PDB file of C-alpha atoms and ligand atoms in Angstrom:
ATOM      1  CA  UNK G  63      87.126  92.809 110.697  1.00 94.00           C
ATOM      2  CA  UNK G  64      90.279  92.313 108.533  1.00 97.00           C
ATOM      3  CA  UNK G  65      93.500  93.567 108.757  1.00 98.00           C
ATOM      4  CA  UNK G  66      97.136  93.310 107.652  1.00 98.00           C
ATOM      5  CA  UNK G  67     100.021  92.705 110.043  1.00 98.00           C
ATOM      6  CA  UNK G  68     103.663  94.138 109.183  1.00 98.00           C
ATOM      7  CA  UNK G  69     106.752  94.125 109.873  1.00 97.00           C
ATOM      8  CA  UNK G  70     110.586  92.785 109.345  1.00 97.00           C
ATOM      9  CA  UNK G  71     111.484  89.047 109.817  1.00 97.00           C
ATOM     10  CA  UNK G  72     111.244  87.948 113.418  1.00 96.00           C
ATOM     11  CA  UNK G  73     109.424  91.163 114.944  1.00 97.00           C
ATOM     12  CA  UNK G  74     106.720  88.581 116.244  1.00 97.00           C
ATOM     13  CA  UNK G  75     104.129  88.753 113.466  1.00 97.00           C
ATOM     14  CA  UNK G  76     102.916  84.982 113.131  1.00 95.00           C
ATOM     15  CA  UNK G  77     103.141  84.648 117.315  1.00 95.00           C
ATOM     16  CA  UNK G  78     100.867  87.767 117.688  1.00 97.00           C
ATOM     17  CA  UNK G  79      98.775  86.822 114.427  1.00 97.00           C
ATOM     18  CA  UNK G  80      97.773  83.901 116.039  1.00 94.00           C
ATOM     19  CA  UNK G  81      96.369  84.819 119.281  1.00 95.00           C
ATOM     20  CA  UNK G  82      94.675  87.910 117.680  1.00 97.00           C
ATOM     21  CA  UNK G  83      93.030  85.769 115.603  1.00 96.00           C
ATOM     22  CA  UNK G  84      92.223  83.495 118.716  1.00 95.00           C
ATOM     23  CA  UNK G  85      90.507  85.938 120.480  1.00 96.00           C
ATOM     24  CA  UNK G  86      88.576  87.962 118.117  1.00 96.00           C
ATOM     25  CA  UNK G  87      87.859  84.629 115.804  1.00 96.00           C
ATOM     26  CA  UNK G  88      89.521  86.130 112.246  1.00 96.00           C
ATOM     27  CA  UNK G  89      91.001  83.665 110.043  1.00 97.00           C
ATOM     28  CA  UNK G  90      95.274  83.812 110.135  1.00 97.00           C
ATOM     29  CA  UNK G  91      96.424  83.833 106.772  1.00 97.00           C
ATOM     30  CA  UNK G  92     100.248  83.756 106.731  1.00 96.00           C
ATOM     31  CA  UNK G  93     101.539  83.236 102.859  1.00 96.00           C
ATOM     32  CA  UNK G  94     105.020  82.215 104.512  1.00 95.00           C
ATOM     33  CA  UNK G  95     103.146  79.175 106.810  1.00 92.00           C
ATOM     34  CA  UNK G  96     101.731  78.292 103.339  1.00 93.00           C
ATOM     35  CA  UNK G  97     104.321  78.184 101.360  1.00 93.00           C
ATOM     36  CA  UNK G  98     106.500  76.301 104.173  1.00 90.00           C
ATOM     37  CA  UNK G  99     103.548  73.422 103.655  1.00 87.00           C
ATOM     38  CA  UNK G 100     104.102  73.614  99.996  1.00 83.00           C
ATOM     39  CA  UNK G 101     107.986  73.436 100.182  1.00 71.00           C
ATOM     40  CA  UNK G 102     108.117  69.561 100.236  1.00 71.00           C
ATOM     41  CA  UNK G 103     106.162  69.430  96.642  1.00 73.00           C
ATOM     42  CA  UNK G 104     107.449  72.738  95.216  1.00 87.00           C
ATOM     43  CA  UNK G 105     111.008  72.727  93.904  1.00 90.00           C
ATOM     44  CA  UNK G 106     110.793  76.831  92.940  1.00 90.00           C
ATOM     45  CA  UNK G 107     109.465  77.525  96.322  1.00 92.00           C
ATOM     46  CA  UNK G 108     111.577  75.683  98.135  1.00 91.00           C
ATOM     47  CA  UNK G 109     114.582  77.078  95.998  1.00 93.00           C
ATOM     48  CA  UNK G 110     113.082  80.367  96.813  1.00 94.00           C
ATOM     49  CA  UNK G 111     112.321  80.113 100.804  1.00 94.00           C
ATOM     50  CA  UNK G 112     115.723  78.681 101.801  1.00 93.00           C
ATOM     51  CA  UNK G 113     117.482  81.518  99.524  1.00 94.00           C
ATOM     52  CA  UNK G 114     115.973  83.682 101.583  1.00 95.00           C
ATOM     53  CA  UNK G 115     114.197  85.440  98.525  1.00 96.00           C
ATOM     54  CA  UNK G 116     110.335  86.340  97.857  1.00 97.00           C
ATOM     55  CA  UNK G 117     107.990  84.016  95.932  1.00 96.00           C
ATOM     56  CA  UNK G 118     106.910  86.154  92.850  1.00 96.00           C
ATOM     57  CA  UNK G 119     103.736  88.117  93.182  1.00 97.00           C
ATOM     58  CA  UNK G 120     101.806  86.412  90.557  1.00 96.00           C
ATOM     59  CA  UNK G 121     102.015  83.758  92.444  1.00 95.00           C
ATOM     60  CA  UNK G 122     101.730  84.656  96.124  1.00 97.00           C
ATOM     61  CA  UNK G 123      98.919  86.500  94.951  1.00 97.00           C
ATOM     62  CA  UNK G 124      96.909  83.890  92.795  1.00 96.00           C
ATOM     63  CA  UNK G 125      97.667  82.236  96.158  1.00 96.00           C
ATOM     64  CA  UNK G 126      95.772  84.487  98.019  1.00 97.00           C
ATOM     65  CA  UNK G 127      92.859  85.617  96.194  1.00 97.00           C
ATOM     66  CA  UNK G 128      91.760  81.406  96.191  1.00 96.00           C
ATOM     67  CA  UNK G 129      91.156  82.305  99.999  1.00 96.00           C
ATOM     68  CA  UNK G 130      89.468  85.546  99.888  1.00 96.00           C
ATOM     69  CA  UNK G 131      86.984  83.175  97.582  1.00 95.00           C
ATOM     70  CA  UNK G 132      85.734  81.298 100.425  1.00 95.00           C
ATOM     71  CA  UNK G 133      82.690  82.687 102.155  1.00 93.00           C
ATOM     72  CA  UNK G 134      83.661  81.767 105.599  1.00 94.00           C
ATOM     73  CA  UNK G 135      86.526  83.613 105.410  1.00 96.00           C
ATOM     74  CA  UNK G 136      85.183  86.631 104.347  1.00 95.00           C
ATOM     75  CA  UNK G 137      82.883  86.260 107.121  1.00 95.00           C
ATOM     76  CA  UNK G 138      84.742  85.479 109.940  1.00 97.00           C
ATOM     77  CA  UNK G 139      87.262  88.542 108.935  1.00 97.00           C
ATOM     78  CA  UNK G 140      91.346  87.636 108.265  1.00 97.00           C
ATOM     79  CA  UNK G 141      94.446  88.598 109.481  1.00 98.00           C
ATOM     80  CA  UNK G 142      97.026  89.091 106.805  1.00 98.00           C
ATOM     81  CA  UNK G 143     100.700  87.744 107.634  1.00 98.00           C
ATOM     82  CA  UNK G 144     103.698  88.187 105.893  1.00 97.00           C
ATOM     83  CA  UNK G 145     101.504  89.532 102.659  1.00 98.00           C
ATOM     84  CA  UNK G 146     101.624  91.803 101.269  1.00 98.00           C
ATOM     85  CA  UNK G 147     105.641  91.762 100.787  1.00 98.00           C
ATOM     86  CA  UNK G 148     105.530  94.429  98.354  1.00 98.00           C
ATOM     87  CA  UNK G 149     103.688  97.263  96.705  1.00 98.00           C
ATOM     88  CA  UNK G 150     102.771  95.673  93.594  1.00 98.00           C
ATOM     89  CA  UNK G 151     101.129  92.797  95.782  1.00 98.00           C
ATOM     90  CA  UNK G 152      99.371  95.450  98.226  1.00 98.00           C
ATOM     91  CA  UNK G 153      98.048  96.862  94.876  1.00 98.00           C
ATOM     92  CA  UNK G 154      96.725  93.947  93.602  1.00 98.00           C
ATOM     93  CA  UNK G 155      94.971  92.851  96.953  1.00 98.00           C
ATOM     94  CA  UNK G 156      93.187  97.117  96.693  1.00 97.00           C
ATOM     95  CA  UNK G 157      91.931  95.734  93.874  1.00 97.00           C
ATOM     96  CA  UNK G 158      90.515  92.358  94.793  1.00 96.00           C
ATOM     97  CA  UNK G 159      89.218  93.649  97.801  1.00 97.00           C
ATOM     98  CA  UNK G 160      87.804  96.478  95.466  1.00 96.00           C
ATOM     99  CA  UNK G 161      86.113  94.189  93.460  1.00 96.00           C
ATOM    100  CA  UNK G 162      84.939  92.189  96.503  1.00 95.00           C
ATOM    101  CA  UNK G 163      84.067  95.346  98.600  1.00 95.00           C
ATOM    102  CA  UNK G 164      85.759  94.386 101.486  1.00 95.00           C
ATOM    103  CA  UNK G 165      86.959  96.735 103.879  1.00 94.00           C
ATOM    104  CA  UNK G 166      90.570  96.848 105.190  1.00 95.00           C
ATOM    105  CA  UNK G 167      90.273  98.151 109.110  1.00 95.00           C
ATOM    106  CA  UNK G 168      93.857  98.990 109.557  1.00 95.00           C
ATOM    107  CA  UNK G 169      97.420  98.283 108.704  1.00 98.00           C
ATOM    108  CA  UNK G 170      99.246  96.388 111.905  1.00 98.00           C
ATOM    109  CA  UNK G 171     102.974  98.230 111.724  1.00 98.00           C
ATOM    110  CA  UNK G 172     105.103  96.049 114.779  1.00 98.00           C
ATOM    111  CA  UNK G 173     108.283  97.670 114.547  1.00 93.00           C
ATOM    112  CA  UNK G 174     111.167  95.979 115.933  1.00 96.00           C
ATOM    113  CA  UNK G 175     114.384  97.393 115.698  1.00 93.00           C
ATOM    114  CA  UNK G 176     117.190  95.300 113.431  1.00 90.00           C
ATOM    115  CA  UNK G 177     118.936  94.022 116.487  1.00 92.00           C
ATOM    116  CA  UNK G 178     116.134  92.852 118.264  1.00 94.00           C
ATOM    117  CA  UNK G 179     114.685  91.086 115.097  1.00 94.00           C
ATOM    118  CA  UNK G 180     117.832  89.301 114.551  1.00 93.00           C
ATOM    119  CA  UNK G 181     117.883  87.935 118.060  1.00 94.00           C
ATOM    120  CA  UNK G 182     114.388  86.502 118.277  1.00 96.00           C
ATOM    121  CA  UNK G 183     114.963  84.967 114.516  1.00 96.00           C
ATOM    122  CA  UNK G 184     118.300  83.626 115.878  1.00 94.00           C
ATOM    123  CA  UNK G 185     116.473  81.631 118.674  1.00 95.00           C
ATOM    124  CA  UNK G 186     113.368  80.797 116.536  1.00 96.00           C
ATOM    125  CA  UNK G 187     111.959  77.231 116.496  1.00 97.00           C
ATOM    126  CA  UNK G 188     108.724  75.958 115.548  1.00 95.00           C
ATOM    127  CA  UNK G 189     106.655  73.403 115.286  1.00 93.00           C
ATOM    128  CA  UNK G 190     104.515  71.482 112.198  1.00 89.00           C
ATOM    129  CA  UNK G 191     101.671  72.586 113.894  1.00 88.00           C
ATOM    130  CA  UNK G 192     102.654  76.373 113.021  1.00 86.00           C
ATOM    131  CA  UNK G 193     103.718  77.358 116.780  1.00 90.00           C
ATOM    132  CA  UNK G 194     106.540  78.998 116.931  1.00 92.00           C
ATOM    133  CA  UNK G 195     108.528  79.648 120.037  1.00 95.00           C
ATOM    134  CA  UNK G 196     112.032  80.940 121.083  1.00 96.00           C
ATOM    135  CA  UNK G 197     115.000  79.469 123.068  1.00 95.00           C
ATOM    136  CA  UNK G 198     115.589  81.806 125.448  1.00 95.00           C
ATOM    137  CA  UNK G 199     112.751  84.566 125.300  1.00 93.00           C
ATOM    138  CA  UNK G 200     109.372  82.103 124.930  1.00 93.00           C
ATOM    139  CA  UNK G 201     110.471  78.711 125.667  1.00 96.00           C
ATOM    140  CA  UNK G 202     107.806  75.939 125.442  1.00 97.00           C
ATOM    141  CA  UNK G 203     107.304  74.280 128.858  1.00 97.00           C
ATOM    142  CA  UNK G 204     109.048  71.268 127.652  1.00 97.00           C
ATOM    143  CA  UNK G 205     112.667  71.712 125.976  1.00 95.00           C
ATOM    144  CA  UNK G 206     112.532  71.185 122.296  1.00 96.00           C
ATOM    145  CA  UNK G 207     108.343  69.945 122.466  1.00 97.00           C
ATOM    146  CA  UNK G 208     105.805  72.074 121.363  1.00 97.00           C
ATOM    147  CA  UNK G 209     103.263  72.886 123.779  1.00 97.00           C
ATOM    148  CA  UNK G 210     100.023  72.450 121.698  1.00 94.00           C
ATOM    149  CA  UNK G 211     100.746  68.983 119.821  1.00 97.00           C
ATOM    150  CA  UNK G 212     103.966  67.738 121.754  1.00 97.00           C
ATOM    151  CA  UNK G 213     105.424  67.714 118.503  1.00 97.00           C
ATOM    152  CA  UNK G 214     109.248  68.039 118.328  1.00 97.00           C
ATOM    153  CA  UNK G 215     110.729  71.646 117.401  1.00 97.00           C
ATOM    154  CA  UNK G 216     113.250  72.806 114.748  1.00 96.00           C
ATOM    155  CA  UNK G 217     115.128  75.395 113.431  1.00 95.00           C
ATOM    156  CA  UNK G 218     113.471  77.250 110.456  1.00 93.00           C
ATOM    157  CA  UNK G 219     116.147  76.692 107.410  1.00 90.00           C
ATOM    158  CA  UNK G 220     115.730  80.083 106.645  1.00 94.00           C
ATOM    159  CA  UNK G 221     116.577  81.171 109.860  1.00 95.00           C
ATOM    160  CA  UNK G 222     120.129  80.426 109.530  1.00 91.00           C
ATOM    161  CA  UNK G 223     122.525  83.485 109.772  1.00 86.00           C
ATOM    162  CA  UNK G 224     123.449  83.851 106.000  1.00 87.00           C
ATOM    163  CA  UNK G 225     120.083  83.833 104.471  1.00 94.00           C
ATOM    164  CA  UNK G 226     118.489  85.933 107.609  1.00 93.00           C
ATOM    165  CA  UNK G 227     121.108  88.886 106.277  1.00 91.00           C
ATOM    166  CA  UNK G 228     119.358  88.345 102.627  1.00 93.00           C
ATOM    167  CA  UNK G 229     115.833  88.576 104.057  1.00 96.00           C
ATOM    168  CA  UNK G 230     116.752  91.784 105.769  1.00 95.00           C
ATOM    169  CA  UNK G 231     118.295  93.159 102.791  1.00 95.00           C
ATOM    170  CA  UNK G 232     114.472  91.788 101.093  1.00 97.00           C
ATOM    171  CA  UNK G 233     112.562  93.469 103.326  1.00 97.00           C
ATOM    172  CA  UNK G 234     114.350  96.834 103.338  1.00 96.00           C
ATOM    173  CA  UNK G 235     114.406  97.338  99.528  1.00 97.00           C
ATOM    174  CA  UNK G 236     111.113  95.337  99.066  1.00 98.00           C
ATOM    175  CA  UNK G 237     108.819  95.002 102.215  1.00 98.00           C
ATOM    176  CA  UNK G 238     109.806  98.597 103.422  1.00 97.00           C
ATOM    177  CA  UNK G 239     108.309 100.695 100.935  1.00 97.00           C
ATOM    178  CA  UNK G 240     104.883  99.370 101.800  1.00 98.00           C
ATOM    179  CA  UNK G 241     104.850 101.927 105.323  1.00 97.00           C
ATOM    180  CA  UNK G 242     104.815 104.989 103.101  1.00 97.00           C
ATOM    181  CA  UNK G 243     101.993 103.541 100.793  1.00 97.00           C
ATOM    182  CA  UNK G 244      99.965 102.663 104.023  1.00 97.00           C
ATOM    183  CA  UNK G 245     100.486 105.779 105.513  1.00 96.00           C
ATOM    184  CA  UNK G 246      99.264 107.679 102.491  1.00 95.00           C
ATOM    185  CA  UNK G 247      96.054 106.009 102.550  1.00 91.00           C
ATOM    186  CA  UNK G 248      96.045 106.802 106.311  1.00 89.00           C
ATOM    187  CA  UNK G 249      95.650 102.914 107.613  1.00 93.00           C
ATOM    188  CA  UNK G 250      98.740 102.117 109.395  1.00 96.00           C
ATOM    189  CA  UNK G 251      98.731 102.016 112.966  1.00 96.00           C
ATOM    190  CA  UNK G 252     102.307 101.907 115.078  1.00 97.00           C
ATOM    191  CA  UNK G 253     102.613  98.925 117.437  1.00 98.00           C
ATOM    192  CA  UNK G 254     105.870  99.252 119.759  1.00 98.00           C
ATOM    193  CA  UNK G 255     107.212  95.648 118.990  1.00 98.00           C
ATOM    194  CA  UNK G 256     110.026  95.786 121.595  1.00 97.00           C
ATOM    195  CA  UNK G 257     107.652  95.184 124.816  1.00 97.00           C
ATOM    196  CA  UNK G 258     107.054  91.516 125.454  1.00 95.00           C
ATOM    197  CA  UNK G 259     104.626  88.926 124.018  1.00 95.00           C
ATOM    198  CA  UNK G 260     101.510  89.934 126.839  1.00 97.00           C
ATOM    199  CA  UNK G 261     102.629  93.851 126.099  1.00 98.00           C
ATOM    200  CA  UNK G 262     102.267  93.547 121.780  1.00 98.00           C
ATOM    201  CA  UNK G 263      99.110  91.962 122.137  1.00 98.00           C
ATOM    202  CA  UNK G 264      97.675  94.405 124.042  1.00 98.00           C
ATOM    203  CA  UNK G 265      98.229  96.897 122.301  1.00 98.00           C
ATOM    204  CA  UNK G 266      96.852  95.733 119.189  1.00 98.00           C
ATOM    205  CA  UNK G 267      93.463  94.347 120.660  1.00 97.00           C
ATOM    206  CA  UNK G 268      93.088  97.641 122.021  1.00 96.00           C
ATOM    207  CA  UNK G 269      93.519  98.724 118.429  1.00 95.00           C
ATOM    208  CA  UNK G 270      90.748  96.222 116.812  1.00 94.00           C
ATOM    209  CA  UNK G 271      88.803  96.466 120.347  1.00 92.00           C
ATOM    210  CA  UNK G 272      88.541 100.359 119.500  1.00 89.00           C
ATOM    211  CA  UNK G 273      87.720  99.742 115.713  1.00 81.00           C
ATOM    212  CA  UNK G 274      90.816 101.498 115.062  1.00 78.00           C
TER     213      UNK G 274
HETATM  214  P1  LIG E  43     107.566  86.857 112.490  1.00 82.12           P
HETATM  215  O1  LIG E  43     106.326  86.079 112.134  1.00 82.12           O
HETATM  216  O2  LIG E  43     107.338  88.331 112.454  1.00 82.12           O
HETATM  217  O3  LIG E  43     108.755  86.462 111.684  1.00 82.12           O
HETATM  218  P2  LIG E  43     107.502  85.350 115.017  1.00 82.12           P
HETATM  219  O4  LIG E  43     106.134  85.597 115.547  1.00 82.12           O
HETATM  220  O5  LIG E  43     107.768  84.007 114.454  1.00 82.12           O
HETATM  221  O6  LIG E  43     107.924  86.538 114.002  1.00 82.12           O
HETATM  222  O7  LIG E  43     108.525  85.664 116.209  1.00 82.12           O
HETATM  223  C1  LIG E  43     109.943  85.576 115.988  1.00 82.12           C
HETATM  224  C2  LIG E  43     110.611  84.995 117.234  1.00 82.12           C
HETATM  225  O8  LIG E  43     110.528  85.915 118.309  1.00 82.12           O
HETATM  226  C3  LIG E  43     109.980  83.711 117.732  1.00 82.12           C
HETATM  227  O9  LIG E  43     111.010  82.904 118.251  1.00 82.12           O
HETATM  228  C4  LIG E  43     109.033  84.181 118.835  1.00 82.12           C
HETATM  229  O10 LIG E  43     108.857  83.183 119.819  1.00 82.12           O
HETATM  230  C5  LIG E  43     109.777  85.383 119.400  1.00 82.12           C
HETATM  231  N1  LIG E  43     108.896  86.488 119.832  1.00 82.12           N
HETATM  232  C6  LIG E  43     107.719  86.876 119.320  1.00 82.12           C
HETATM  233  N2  LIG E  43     107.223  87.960 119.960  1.00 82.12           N
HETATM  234  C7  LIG E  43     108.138  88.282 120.918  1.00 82.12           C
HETATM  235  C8  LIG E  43     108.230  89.317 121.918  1.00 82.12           C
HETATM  236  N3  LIG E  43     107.278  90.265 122.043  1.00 82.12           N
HETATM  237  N4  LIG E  43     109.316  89.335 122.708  1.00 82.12           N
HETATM  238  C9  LIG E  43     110.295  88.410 122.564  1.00 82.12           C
HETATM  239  N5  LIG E  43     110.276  87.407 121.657  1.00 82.12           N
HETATM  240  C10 LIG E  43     109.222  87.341 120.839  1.00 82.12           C
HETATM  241  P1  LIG E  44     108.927  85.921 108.511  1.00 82.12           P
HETATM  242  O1  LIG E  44     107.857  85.430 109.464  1.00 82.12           O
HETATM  243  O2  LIG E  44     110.296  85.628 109.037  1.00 82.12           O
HETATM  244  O3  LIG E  44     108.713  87.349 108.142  1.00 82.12           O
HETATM  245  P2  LIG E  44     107.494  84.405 106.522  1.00 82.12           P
HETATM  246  O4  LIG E  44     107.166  83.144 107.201  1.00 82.12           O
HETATM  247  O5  LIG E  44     106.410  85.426 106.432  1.00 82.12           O
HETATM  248  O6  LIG E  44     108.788  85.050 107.190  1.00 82.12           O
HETATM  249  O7  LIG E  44     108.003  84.119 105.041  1.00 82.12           O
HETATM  250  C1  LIG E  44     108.984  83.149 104.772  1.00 82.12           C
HETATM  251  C2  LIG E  44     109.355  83.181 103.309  1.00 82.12           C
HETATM  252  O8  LIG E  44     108.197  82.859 102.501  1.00 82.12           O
HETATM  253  C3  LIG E  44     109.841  84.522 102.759  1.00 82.12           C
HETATM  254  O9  LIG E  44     111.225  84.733 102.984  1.00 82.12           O
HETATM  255  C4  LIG E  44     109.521  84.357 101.264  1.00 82.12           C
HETATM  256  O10 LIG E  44     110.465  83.524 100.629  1.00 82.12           O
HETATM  257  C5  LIG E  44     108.181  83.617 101.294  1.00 82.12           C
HETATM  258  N1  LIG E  44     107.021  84.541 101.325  1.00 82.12           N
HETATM  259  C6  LIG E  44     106.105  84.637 102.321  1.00 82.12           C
HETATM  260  N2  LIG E  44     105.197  85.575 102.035  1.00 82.12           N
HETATM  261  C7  LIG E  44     105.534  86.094 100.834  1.00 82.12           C
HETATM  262  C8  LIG E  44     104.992  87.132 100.012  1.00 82.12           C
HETATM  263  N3  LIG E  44     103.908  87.822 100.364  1.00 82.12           N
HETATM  264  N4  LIG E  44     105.632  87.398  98.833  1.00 82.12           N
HETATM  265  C9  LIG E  44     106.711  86.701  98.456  1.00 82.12           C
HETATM  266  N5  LIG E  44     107.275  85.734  99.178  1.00 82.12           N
HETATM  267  C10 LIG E  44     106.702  85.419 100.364  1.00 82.12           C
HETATM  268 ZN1  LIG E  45     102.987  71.840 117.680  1.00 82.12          ZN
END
């Protein structure tokens, strides 16, 4: 089973990605927990990430077709996170998949309201380990220590209030033109985003539960 997940900054993609992919044993591929593990050797990425600004297709998507090349992946299934970002990428991966005759199940819409993304990106910290958790709204059980690896959590440099307003302004002129080419090829499915953590994720294994 593969699908994409979607959805502004902060509406809970990567938390939800991961236990999805936890239960129903898909590989997580998030492009933004990649290139966040590239950032230390990659000057233009790094530039790129901290500006708030998207990586340029070409490259996010060279990036992505090396892992749609490994068998295991392909049979396992994936979950796609934070990719595609925009419609020339979600062209390119039609075409790859295509070519590969894979089958996208469904398009994962969590839609989160501007106010309510800001808050949970405000209060965002994560770990090396790719947990992420929040201050206030998922704490870890320890203050400031991740609960999987114990390692110690940080603030996201992205996730600073200047740059979050230039990945909103992204994702509106960029990301958001990717619903109406979903919903043209009928695969998007609505998940309310504003119930909590327990609420979002049952509502989408319902979703892959029911094949939709
Ligand atoms: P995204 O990958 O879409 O940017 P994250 O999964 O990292 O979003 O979640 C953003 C922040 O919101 C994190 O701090 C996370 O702990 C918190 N969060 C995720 N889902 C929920 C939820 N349903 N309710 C409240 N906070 C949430
Ligand atoms: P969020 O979880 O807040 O939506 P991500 O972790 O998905 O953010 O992405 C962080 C950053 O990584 C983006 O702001 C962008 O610079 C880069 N990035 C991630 N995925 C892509 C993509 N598909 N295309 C271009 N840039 C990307
Ligand atoms: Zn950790």
């Amino acid at each position: 089973m593969n699908y994409i997940i979607l959805g502004p900054p902060g509406a809970g993609k990567g938390t939800q990605a991961k236990n999805i992919a936890g239960k129903f044993g898909m590989v997580h591929l998030s492009t933004g927990d990649m290139f966040r593990e590239e950032k230390e050797s990659d000057e233009v990425v790094s530039k790129l990430l901290s500006a708030g600004q998207l990586v340029p297709d070409e490259i996010v998507v060279n990036m992505v077709k090396k892992h749609l090349e490994k068998d295991d992946i392909i049979k396992k299934g994936f979950l796609l996170d934070g990719f595609p970002r925009t419609v020339k990428q979600a062209e390119e991966l039609d075409v790859v998949l295509k070519s590969k005759n894979i089958k996208m199940e469904g398009v994962l819409l969590i839609d989160v309201p501007f106010e309510e993304a800001v808050k949970r990106i405000v209060g965002r910290r994560i770990c090396v380990c790719g947990a992420s958790y929040h201050m206030t709204l998922l704490p870890p059980k320890e203050d400031g220590k991740c609960d999987r690896c114990g390692g110690k959590l940080f603030q996201r440099s992205d996730d600073k209030e200047n740059v979050v307003r230039e990945r909103f302004a992204v994702y509106e002129r960029q990301t958001k033109p990717l619903i109406e080419y979903y919903e043209k090829s009928d695969t998007l499915i609505y998940i309310n985003g504003l119930k909590d953590e327990k609420d979002v994720f049952a509502q989408i294994s319902s979703c892959i539960a029911n094949g939709l």
